[in-house]
PDB file of N, CA and C in Angstrom:
ATOM      1  N   MET A   1       0.879  -1.160   0.028  1.00  0.00           N
ATOM      2  CA  MET A   1       0.000   0.008   0.021  1.00  0.00           C
ATOM      3  C   MET A   1       0.889   1.271  -0.035  1.00  0.00           C
ATOM      4  N   SER A   2       0.610   2.112  -0.930  1.00  0.00           N
ATOM      5  CA  SER A   2       1.453   3.337  -0.996  1.00  0.00           C
ATOM      6  C   SER A   2       0.634   4.535  -0.451  1.00  0.00           C
ATOM      7  N   ILE A   3       1.341   5.312   0.297  1.00  0.00           N
ATOM      8  CA  ILE A   3       0.763   6.533   1.021  1.00  0.00           C
ATOM      9  C   ILE A   3       1.430   7.735   0.525  1.00  0.00           C
ATOM     10  N   LEU A   4       0.598   8.660   0.156  1.00  0.00           N
ATOM     11  CA  LEU A   4       1.143  10.010  -0.332  1.00  0.00           C
ATOM     12  C   LEU A   4       0.584  11.196   0.617  1.00  0.00           C
ATOM     13  N   PHE A   5       1.503  11.828   1.187  1.00  0.00           N
ATOM     14  CA  PHE A   5       1.163  13.058   1.960  1.00  0.00           C
ATOM     15  C   PHE A   5       1.277  14.322   1.025  1.00  0.00           C
ATOM     16  N   ILE A   6       0.094  14.904   0.819  1.00  0.00           N
ATOM     17  CA  ILE A   6       0.028  16.212  -0.015  1.00  0.00           C
ATOM     18  C   ILE A   6       0.065  17.396   1.063  1.00  0.00           C
ATOM     19  N   ASN A   7       1.231  18.049   1.009  1.00  0.00           N
ATOM     20  CA  ASN A   7       1.365  19.245   1.867  1.00  0.00           C
ATOM     21  C   ASN A   7       0.880  20.492   1.121  1.00  0.00           C
ATOM     22  N   ALA A   8      -0.248  21.144   1.442  1.00  0.00           N
ATOM     23  CA  ALA A   8      -0.760  22.304   0.804  1.00  0.00           C
ATOM     24  C   ALA A   8      -0.223  23.557   1.488  1.00  0.00           C
ATOM     25  N   SER A   9       0.654  23.525   2.366  1.00  0.00           N
ATOM     26  CA  SER A   9       1.198  24.633   3.079  1.00  0.00           C
ATOM     27  C   SER A   9       2.318  25.327   2.269  1.00  0.00           C
ATOM     28  N   PRO A  10       2.328  26.623   2.185  1.00  0.00           N
ATOM     29  CA  PRO A  10       3.418  27.354   1.518  1.00  0.00           C
ATOM     30  C   PRO A  10       4.770  27.160   2.328  1.00  0.00           C
ATOM     31  N   ASN A  11       4.684  26.708   3.565  1.00  0.00           N
ATOM     32  CA  ASN A  11       5.825  26.548   4.392  1.00  0.00           C
ATOM     33  C   ASN A  11       6.196  24.987   4.481  1.00  0.00           C
ATOM     34  N   LYS A  12       7.173  24.589   3.760  1.00  0.00           N
ATOM     35  CA  LYS A  12       7.487  23.096   3.547  1.00  0.00           C
ATOM     36  C   LYS A  12       7.805  22.424   4.976  1.00  0.00           C
ATOM     37  N   ASN A  13       8.347  23.145   5.862  1.00  0.00           N
ATOM     38  CA  ASN A  13       8.679  22.576   7.155  1.00  0.00           C
ATOM     39  C   ASN A  13       7.908  23.187   8.302  1.00  0.00           C
ATOM     40  N   GLY A  14       6.714  23.646   7.989  1.00  0.00           N
ATOM     41  CA  GLY A  14       5.986  24.239   9.065  1.00  0.00           C
ATOM     42  C   GLY A  14       5.190  23.240   9.888  1.00  0.00           C
ATOM     43  N   ASN A  15       4.145  23.781  10.556  1.00  0.00           N
ATOM     44  CA  ASN A  15       3.389  22.817  11.478  1.00  0.00           C
ATOM     45  C   ASN A  15       2.600  21.730  10.675  1.00  0.00           C
ATOM     46  N   THR A  16       2.151  22.012   9.524  1.00  0.00           N
ATOM     47  CA  THR A  16       1.419  21.009   8.759  1.00  0.00           C
ATOM     48  C   THR A  16       2.391  19.745   8.456  1.00  0.00           C
ATOM     49  N   SER A  17       3.593  20.067   8.041  1.00  0.00           N
ATOM     50  CA  SER A  17       4.573  18.991   7.728  1.00  0.00           C
ATOM     51  C   SER A  17       4.986  18.266   9.052  1.00  0.00           C
ATOM     52  N   GLN A  18       5.103  19.037  10.132  1.00  0.00           N
ATOM     53  CA  GLN A  18       5.558  18.374  11.402  1.00  0.00           C
ATOM     54  C   GLN A  18       4.458  17.521  11.952  1.00  0.00           C
ATOM     55  N   LEU A  19       3.160  17.797  11.778  1.00  0.00           N
ATOM     56  CA  LEU A  19       1.999  17.016  12.215  1.00  0.00           C
ATOM     57  C   LEU A  19       1.965  15.733  11.297  1.00  0.00           C
ATOM     58  N   ALA A  20       2.175  15.884  10.055  1.00  0.00           N
ATOM     59  CA  ALA A  20       2.164  14.720   9.183  1.00  0.00           C
ATOM     60  C   ALA A  20       3.366  13.731   9.546  1.00  0.00           C
ATOM     61  N   LYS A  21       4.494  14.245   9.893  1.00  0.00           N
ATOM     62  CA  LYS A  21       5.533  13.366  10.282  1.00  0.00           C
ATOM     63  C   LYS A  21       5.231  12.611  11.465  1.00  0.00           C
ATOM     64  N   GLN A  22       4.472  13.258  12.485  1.00  0.00           N
ATOM     65  CA  GLN A  22       4.072  12.486  13.638  1.00  0.00           C
ATOM     66  C   GLN A  22       3.028  11.456  13.382  1.00  0.00           C
ATOM     67  N   VAL A  23       2.067  11.873  12.567  1.00  0.00           N
ATOM     68  CA  VAL A  23       0.895  10.953  12.254  1.00  0.00           C
ATOM     69  C   VAL A  23       1.355   9.749  11.475  1.00  0.00           C
ATOM     70  N   LEU A  24       2.331   9.964  10.551  1.00  0.00           N
ATOM     71  CA  LEU A  24       2.792   8.903   9.687  1.00  0.00           C
ATOM     72  C   LEU A  24       4.167   8.353  10.036  1.00  0.00           C
ATOM     73  N   ALA A  25       4.543   8.521  11.279  1.00  0.00           N
ATOM     74  CA  ALA A  25       5.822   8.131  11.841  1.00  0.00           C
ATOM     75  C   ALA A  25       6.156   6.604  11.587  1.00  0.00           C
ATOM     76  N   GLU A  26       5.178   5.778  11.721  1.00  0.00           N
ATOM     77  CA  GLU A  26       5.425   4.364  11.585  1.00  0.00           C
ATOM     78  C   GLU A  26       5.176   3.858  10.206  1.00  0.00           C
ATOM     79  N   LYS A  27       4.798   4.815   9.301  1.00  0.00           N
ATOM     80  CA  LYS A  27       4.468   4.298   7.966  1.00  0.00           C
ATOM     81  C   LYS A  27       5.572   4.697   6.836  1.00  0.00           C
ATOM     82  N   ASN A  28       5.507   3.985   5.800  1.00  0.00           N
ATOM     83  CA  ASN A  28       6.373   4.327   4.644  1.00  0.00           C
ATOM     84  C   ASN A  28       5.541   5.205   3.775  1.00  0.00           C
ATOM     85  N   TYR A  29       5.882   6.381   3.567  1.00  0.00           N
ATOM     86  CA  TYR A  29       5.064   7.275   2.709  1.00  0.00           C
ATOM     87  C   TYR A  29       5.917   8.259   1.960  1.00  0.00           C
ATOM     88  N   GLY A  30       5.311   8.753   0.932  1.00  0.00           N
ATOM     89  CA  GLY A  30       5.933   9.853   0.014  1.00  0.00           C
ATOM     90  C   GLY A  30       5.318  11.190   0.328  1.00  0.00           C
ATOM     91  N   SER A  31       5.995  12.165  -0.037  1.00  0.00           N
ATOM     92  CA  SER A  31       5.602  13.581   0.219  1.00  0.00           C
ATOM     93  C   SER A  31       5.424  14.331  -1.048  1.00  0.00           C
ATOM     94  N   LEU A  32       4.352  15.088  -1.261  1.00  0.00           N
ATOM     95  CA  LEU A  32       4.283  16.023  -2.319  1.00  0.00           C
ATOM     96  C   LEU A  32       4.070  17.359  -1.803  1.00  0.00           C
ATOM     97  N   GLN A  33       4.936  18.304  -2.102  1.00  0.00           N
ATOM     98  CA  GLN A  33       4.867  19.672  -1.578  1.00  0.00           C
ATOM     99  C   GLN A  33       4.217  20.546  -2.772  1.00  0.00           C
ATOM    100  N   LEU A  34       2.992  20.876  -2.565  1.00  0.00           N
ATOM    101  CA  LEU A  34       2.349  21.672  -3.660  1.00  0.00           C
ATOM    102  C   LEU A  34       3.111  22.952  -4.008  1.00  0.00           C
ATOM    103  N   ILE A  35       3.759  23.553  -3.094  1.00  0.00           N
ATOM    104  CA  ILE A  35       4.446  24.787  -3.342  1.00  0.00           C
ATOM    105  C   ILE A  35       5.495  24.705  -4.411  1.00  0.00           C
ATOM    106  N   ASP A  36       6.025  23.381  -4.551  1.00  0.00           N
ATOM    107  CA  ASP A  36       7.108  23.119  -5.414  1.00  0.00           C
ATOM    108  C   ASP A  36       6.729  22.969  -6.903  1.00  0.00           C
ATOM    109  N   TYR A  37       5.356  22.946  -7.139  1.00  0.00           N
ATOM    110  CA  TYR A  37       4.920  22.740  -8.554  1.00  0.00           C
ATOM    111  C   TYR A  37       4.160  23.942  -9.037  1.00  0.00           C
ATOM    112  N   LYS A  38       4.267  24.128 -10.326  1.00  0.00           N
ATOM    113  CA  LYS A  38       3.509  25.181 -11.081  1.00  0.00           C
ATOM    114  C   LYS A  38       2.253  24.575 -11.615  1.00  0.00           C
ATOM    115  N   ILE A  39       1.154  24.967 -11.046  1.00  0.00           N
ATOM    116  CA  ILE A  39      -0.154  24.455 -11.492  1.00  0.00           C
ATOM    117  C   ILE A  39      -1.054  25.680 -11.718  1.00  0.00           C
ATOM    118  N   TYR A  40      -1.442  25.773 -12.900  1.00  0.00           N
ATOM    119  CA  TYR A  40      -2.200  26.939 -13.402  1.00  0.00           C
ATOM    120  C   TYR A  40      -3.779  26.696 -13.372  1.00  0.00           C
ATOM    121  N   ASP A  41      -4.519  27.754 -13.403  1.00  0.00           N
ATOM    122  CA  ASP A  41      -5.948  27.628 -13.434  1.00  0.00           C
ATOM    123  C   ASP A  41      -6.482  26.808 -14.676  1.00  0.00           C
ATOM    124  N   TYR A  42      -7.640  26.287 -14.396  1.00  0.00           N
ATOM    125  CA  TYR A  42      -8.339  25.487 -15.459  1.00  0.00           C
ATOM    126  C   TYR A  42      -8.426  26.407 -16.745  1.00  0.00           C
ATOM    127  N   GLY A  43      -8.148  25.779 -17.949  1.00  0.00           N
ATOM    128  CA  GLY A  43      -8.238  26.573 -19.183  1.00  0.00           C
ATOM    129  C   GLY A  43      -7.013  27.326 -19.544  1.00  0.00           C
ATOM    130  N   GLN A  44      -6.010  27.506 -18.686  1.00  0.00           N
ATOM    131  CA  GLN A  44      -4.696  28.093 -19.013  1.00  0.00           C
ATOM    132  C   GLN A  44      -3.782  27.018 -19.482  1.00  0.00           C
ATOM    133  N   ASP A  45      -3.132  27.293 -20.581  1.00  0.00           N
ATOM    134  CA  ASP A  45      -2.256  26.285 -21.231  1.00  0.00           C
ATOM    135  C   ASP A  45      -0.801  26.845 -21.275  1.00  0.00           C
ATOM    136  N   PHE A  46       0.050  26.478 -20.300  1.00  0.00           N
ATOM    137  CA  PHE A  46       1.478  26.973 -20.372  1.00  0.00           C
ATOM    138  C   PHE A  46       2.332  25.765 -20.378  1.00  0.00           C
ATOM    139  N   PRO A  47       3.396  25.755 -21.073  1.00  0.00           N
ATOM    140  CA  PRO A  47       4.226  24.681 -21.238  1.00  0.00           C
ATOM    141  C   PRO A  47       4.925  24.159 -19.924  1.00  0.00           C
ATOM    142  N   ASP A  48       5.005  25.063 -18.898  1.00  0.00           N
ATOM    143  CA  ASP A  48       5.586  24.530 -17.662  1.00  0.00           C
ATOM    144  C   ASP A  48       4.677  24.138 -16.582  1.00  0.00           C
ATOM    145  N   ASP A  49       3.454  23.937 -17.035  1.00  0.00           N
ATOM    146  CA  ASP A  49       2.318  23.474 -16.097  1.00  0.00           C
ATOM    147  C   ASP A  49       2.745  22.041 -15.629  1.00  0.00           C
ATOM    148  N   GLN A  50       2.745  21.767 -14.302  1.00  0.00           N
ATOM    149  CA  GLN A  50       3.187  20.502 -13.808  1.00  0.00           C
ATOM    150  C   GLN A  50       1.941  19.719 -13.249  1.00  0.00           C
ATOM    151  N   LEU A  51       0.731  20.018 -13.649  1.00  0.00           N
ATOM    152  CA  LEU A  51      -0.413  19.393 -13.088  1.00  0.00           C
ATOM    153  C   LEU A  51      -0.314  17.927 -13.389  1.00  0.00           C
ATOM    154  N   GLU A  52      -0.034  17.517 -14.591  1.00  0.00           N
ATOM    155  CA  GLU A  52       0.128  16.010 -14.944  1.00  0.00           C
ATOM    156  C   GLU A  52       1.099  15.274 -14.032  1.00  0.00           C
ATOM    157  N   GLU A  53       2.115  15.901 -13.754  1.00  0.00           N
ATOM    158  CA  GLU A  53       3.137  15.269 -12.893  1.00  0.00           C
ATOM    159  C   GLU A  53       2.564  15.139 -11.485  1.00  0.00           C
ATOM    160  N   VAL A  54       1.910  16.032 -10.960  1.00  0.00           N
ATOM    161  CA  VAL A  54       1.215  15.874  -9.699  1.00  0.00           C
ATOM    162  C   VAL A  54       0.121  14.848  -9.654  1.00  0.00           C
ATOM    163  N   LEU A  55      -0.750  14.901 -10.702  1.00  0.00           N
ATOM    164  CA  LEU A  55      -1.873  13.917 -10.817  1.00  0.00           C
ATOM    165  C   LEU A  55      -1.263  12.498 -10.938  1.00  0.00           C
ATOM    166  N   ALA A  56      -0.116  12.408 -11.631  1.00  0.00           N
ATOM    167  CA  ALA A  56       0.401  11.005 -11.716  1.00  0.00           C
ATOM    168  C   ALA A  56       0.739  10.423 -10.314  1.00  0.00           C
ATOM    169  N   GLN A  57       1.340  11.281  -9.422  1.00  0.00           N
ATOM    170  CA  GLN A  57       1.682  10.827  -8.131  1.00  0.00           C
ATOM    171  C   GLN A  57       0.402  10.541  -7.311  1.00  0.00           C
ATOM    172  N   VAL A  58      -0.643  11.382  -7.465  1.00  0.00           N
ATOM    173  CA  VAL A  58      -1.910  11.243  -6.818  1.00  0.00           C
ATOM    174  C   VAL A  58      -2.567   9.897  -7.197  1.00  0.00           C
ATOM    175  N   LEU A  59      -2.568   9.689  -8.415  1.00  0.00           N
ATOM    176  CA  LEU A  59      -3.294   8.473  -8.868  1.00  0.00           C
ATOM    177  C   LEU A  59      -2.513   7.195  -8.664  1.00  0.00           C
ATOM    178  N   ALA A  60      -1.168   7.301  -8.471  1.00  0.00           N
ATOM    179  CA  ALA A  60      -0.400   6.106  -8.109  1.00  0.00           C
ATOM    180  C   ALA A  60      -0.494   5.688  -6.675  1.00  0.00           C
ATOM    181  N   ALA A  61      -1.020   6.617  -5.831  1.00  0.00           N
ATOM    182  CA  ALA A  61      -1.077   6.354  -4.388  1.00  0.00           C
ATOM    183  C   ALA A  61      -2.301   5.546  -4.040  1.00  0.00           C
ATOM    184  N   ASP A  62      -2.196   4.725  -3.058  1.00  0.00           N
ATOM    185  CA  ASP A  62      -3.457   3.898  -2.617  1.00  0.00           C
ATOM    186  C   ASP A  62      -4.173   4.802  -1.595  1.00  0.00           C
ATOM    187  N   THR A  63      -3.385   5.570  -0.822  1.00  0.00           N
ATOM    188  CA  THR A  63      -3.966   6.434   0.259  1.00  0.00           C
ATOM    189  C   THR A  63      -3.437   7.846   0.150  1.00  0.00           C
ATOM    190  N   LEU A  64      -4.265   8.781   0.312  1.00  0.00           N
ATOM    191  CA  LEU A  64      -3.905  10.218   0.304  1.00  0.00           C
ATOM    192  C   LEU A  64      -4.048  10.698   1.742  1.00  0.00           C
ATOM    193  N   VAL A  65      -3.074  11.489   2.189  1.00  0.00           N
ATOM    194  CA  VAL A  65      -3.218  12.195   3.468  1.00  0.00           C
ATOM    195  C   VAL A  65      -2.947  13.631   3.018  1.00  0.00           C
ATOM    196  N   ILE A  66      -4.026  14.480   3.263  1.00  0.00           N
ATOM    197  CA  ILE A  66      -3.866  15.792   2.753  1.00  0.00           C
ATOM    198  C   ILE A  66      -3.705  16.835   3.987  1.00  0.00           C
ATOM    199  N   GLY A  67      -2.808  17.662   3.958  1.00  0.00           N
ATOM    200  CA  GLY A  67      -2.535  18.618   5.070  1.00  0.00           C
ATOM    201  C   GLY A  67      -2.487  20.042   4.626  1.00  0.00           C
ATOM    202  N   SER A  68      -3.197  20.837   5.416  1.00  0.00           N
ATOM    203  CA  SER A  68      -3.208  22.274   5.027  1.00  0.00           C
ATOM    204  C   SER A  68      -3.395  23.110   6.231  1.00  0.00           C
ATOM    205  N   PRO A  69      -2.687  24.198   6.384  1.00  0.00           N
ATOM    206  CA  PRO A  69      -3.005  25.084   7.476  1.00  0.00           C
ATOM    207  C   PRO A  69      -4.293  25.824   7.203  1.00  0.00           C
ATOM    208  N   VAL A  70      -4.932  26.392   8.180  1.00  0.00           N
ATOM    209  CA  VAL A  70      -6.201  27.102   8.099  1.00  0.00           C
ATOM    210  C   VAL A  70      -5.862  28.555   8.155  1.00  0.00           C
ATOM    211  N   TYR A  71      -6.412  29.229   7.112  1.00  0.00           N
ATOM    212  CA  TYR A  71      -6.190  30.706   7.021  1.00  0.00           C
ATOM    213  C   TYR A  71      -7.681  31.287   6.830  1.00  0.00           C
ATOM    214  N   TRP A  72      -8.131  32.072   7.742  1.00  0.00           N
ATOM    215  CA  TRP A  72      -9.368  32.714   7.687  1.00  0.00           C
ATOM    216  C   TRP A  72     -10.459  31.609   7.497  1.00  0.00           C
ATOM    217  N   HIS A  73     -10.409  30.596   8.236  1.00  0.00           N
ATOM    218  CA  HIS A  73     -11.460  29.526   8.396  1.00  0.00           C
ATOM    219  C   HIS A  73     -11.576  28.658   7.108  1.00  0.00           C
ATOM    220  N   SER A  74     -10.543  28.606   6.316  1.00  0.00           N
ATOM    221  CA  SER A  74     -10.335  27.772   5.124  1.00  0.00           C
ATOM    222  C   SER A  74      -8.971  27.266   4.948  1.00  0.00           C
ATOM    223  N   PHE A  75      -8.758  26.477   4.056  1.00  0.00           N
ATOM    224  CA  PHE A  75      -7.518  25.887   3.643  1.00  0.00           C
ATOM    225  C   PHE A  75      -6.770  26.815   2.676  1.00  0.00           C
ATOM    226  N   THR A  76      -5.486  26.565   2.365  1.00  0.00           N
ATOM    227  CA  THR A  76      -4.783  27.426   1.468  1.00  0.00           C
ATOM    228  C   THR A  76      -5.257  27.374   0.056  1.00  0.00           C
ATOM    229  N   GLY A  77      -5.008  28.392  -0.729  1.00  0.00           N
ATOM    230  CA  GLY A  77      -5.388  28.307  -2.093  1.00  0.00           C
ATOM    231  C   GLY A  77      -4.857  27.217  -2.989  1.00  0.00           C
ATOM    232  N   LEU A  78      -3.705  26.665  -2.594  1.00  0.00           N
ATOM    233  CA  LEU A  78      -3.086  25.600  -3.308  1.00  0.00           C
ATOM    234  C   LEU A  78      -3.916  24.319  -3.368  1.00  0.00           C
ATOM    235  N   LEU A  79      -4.640  24.067  -2.324  1.00  0.00           N
ATOM    236  CA  LEU A  79      -5.389  22.892  -2.230  1.00  0.00           C
ATOM    237  C   LEU A  79      -6.626  22.811  -3.114  1.00  0.00           C
ATOM    238  N   PRO A  80      -7.518  23.739  -3.098  1.00  0.00           N
ATOM    239  CA  PRO A  80      -8.673  23.661  -3.895  1.00  0.00           C
ATOM    240  C   PRO A  80      -8.213  23.738  -5.379  1.00  0.00           C
ATOM    241  N   LEU A  81      -7.208  24.355  -5.679  1.00  0.00           N
ATOM    242  CA  LEU A  81      -6.826  24.449  -7.108  1.00  0.00           C
ATOM    243  C   LEU A  81      -6.416  23.106  -7.619  1.00  0.00           C
ATOM    244  N   LEU A  82      -5.680  22.322  -6.777  1.00  0.00           N
ATOM    245  CA  LEU A  82      -5.402  20.889  -7.186  1.00  0.00           C
ATOM    246  C   LEU A  82      -6.600  20.078  -7.209  1.00  0.00           C
ATOM    247  N   MET A  83      -7.445  20.193  -6.167  1.00  0.00           N
ATOM    248  CA  MET A  83      -8.723  19.280  -6.110  1.00  0.00           C
ATOM    249  C   MET A  83      -9.666  19.637  -7.258  1.00  0.00           C
ATOM    250  N   PHE A  84      -9.937  20.893  -7.559  1.00  0.00           N
ATOM    251  CA  PHE A  84     -10.836  21.205  -8.734  1.00  0.00           C
ATOM    252  C   PHE A  84     -10.247  20.881 -10.061  1.00  0.00           C
ATOM    253  N   LEU A  85      -8.923  21.029 -10.278  1.00  0.00           N
ATOM    254  CA  LEU A  85      -8.378  20.647 -11.555  1.00  0.00           C
ATOM    255  C   LEU A  85      -8.370  19.159 -11.661  1.00  0.00           C
ATOM    256  N   LYS A  86      -8.076  18.427 -10.534  1.00  0.00           N
ATOM    257  CA  LYS A  86      -8.127  16.954 -10.654  1.00  0.00           C
ATOM    258  C   LYS A  86      -9.445  16.432 -11.106  1.00  0.00           C
ATOM    259  N   TRP A  87     -10.549  16.902 -10.556  1.00  0.00           N
ATOM    260  CA  TRP A  87     -11.765  16.400 -10.953  1.00  0.00           C
ATOM    261  C   TRP A  87     -12.287  16.920 -12.298  1.00  0.00           C
ATOM    262  N   LEU A  88     -11.608  18.060 -12.780  1.00  0.00           N
ATOM    263  CA  LEU A  88     -12.071  18.584 -14.089  1.00  0.00           C
ATOM    264  C   LEU A  88     -11.279  17.823 -15.192  1.00  0.00           C
ATOM    265  N   THR A  89     -10.121  17.148 -14.889  1.00  0.00           N
ATOM    266  CA  THR A  89      -9.324  16.680 -15.911  1.00  0.00           C
ATOM    267  C   THR A  89      -9.386  15.042 -16.008  1.00  0.00           C
ATOM    268  N   ILE A  90      -9.907  14.435 -14.947  1.00  0.00           N
ATOM    269  CA  ILE A  90      -9.982  13.029 -14.985  1.00  0.00           C
ATOM    270  C   ILE A  90     -11.433  12.604 -15.288  1.00  0.00           C
ATOM    271  N   PRO A  91     -11.625  11.822 -16.352  1.00  0.00           N
ATOM    272  CA  PRO A  91     -12.963  11.488 -16.708  1.00  0.00           C
ATOM    273  C   PRO A  91     -13.665  10.533 -15.616  1.00  0.00           C
TER     274      PRO A  91
END
């Protein structure tokens, strides 16, 4: 079983990352830092868009653990962008 932790925090080593390390301490897991990828809005076509690379990792995982800090009662803007684009591009 493969586990992928998706960190939606702009701070790679912040509280979200530290919490994931504690929760997944006994597990073998991969990490995906959304801040490291260029993901553009739906309908934008740029050659450096890395959505497909991110989706390949998401689809290859058996289990997703998603972490995001809370800003003004919601998650970061990185997370809904990935979620909405994922469901818009996968049939």
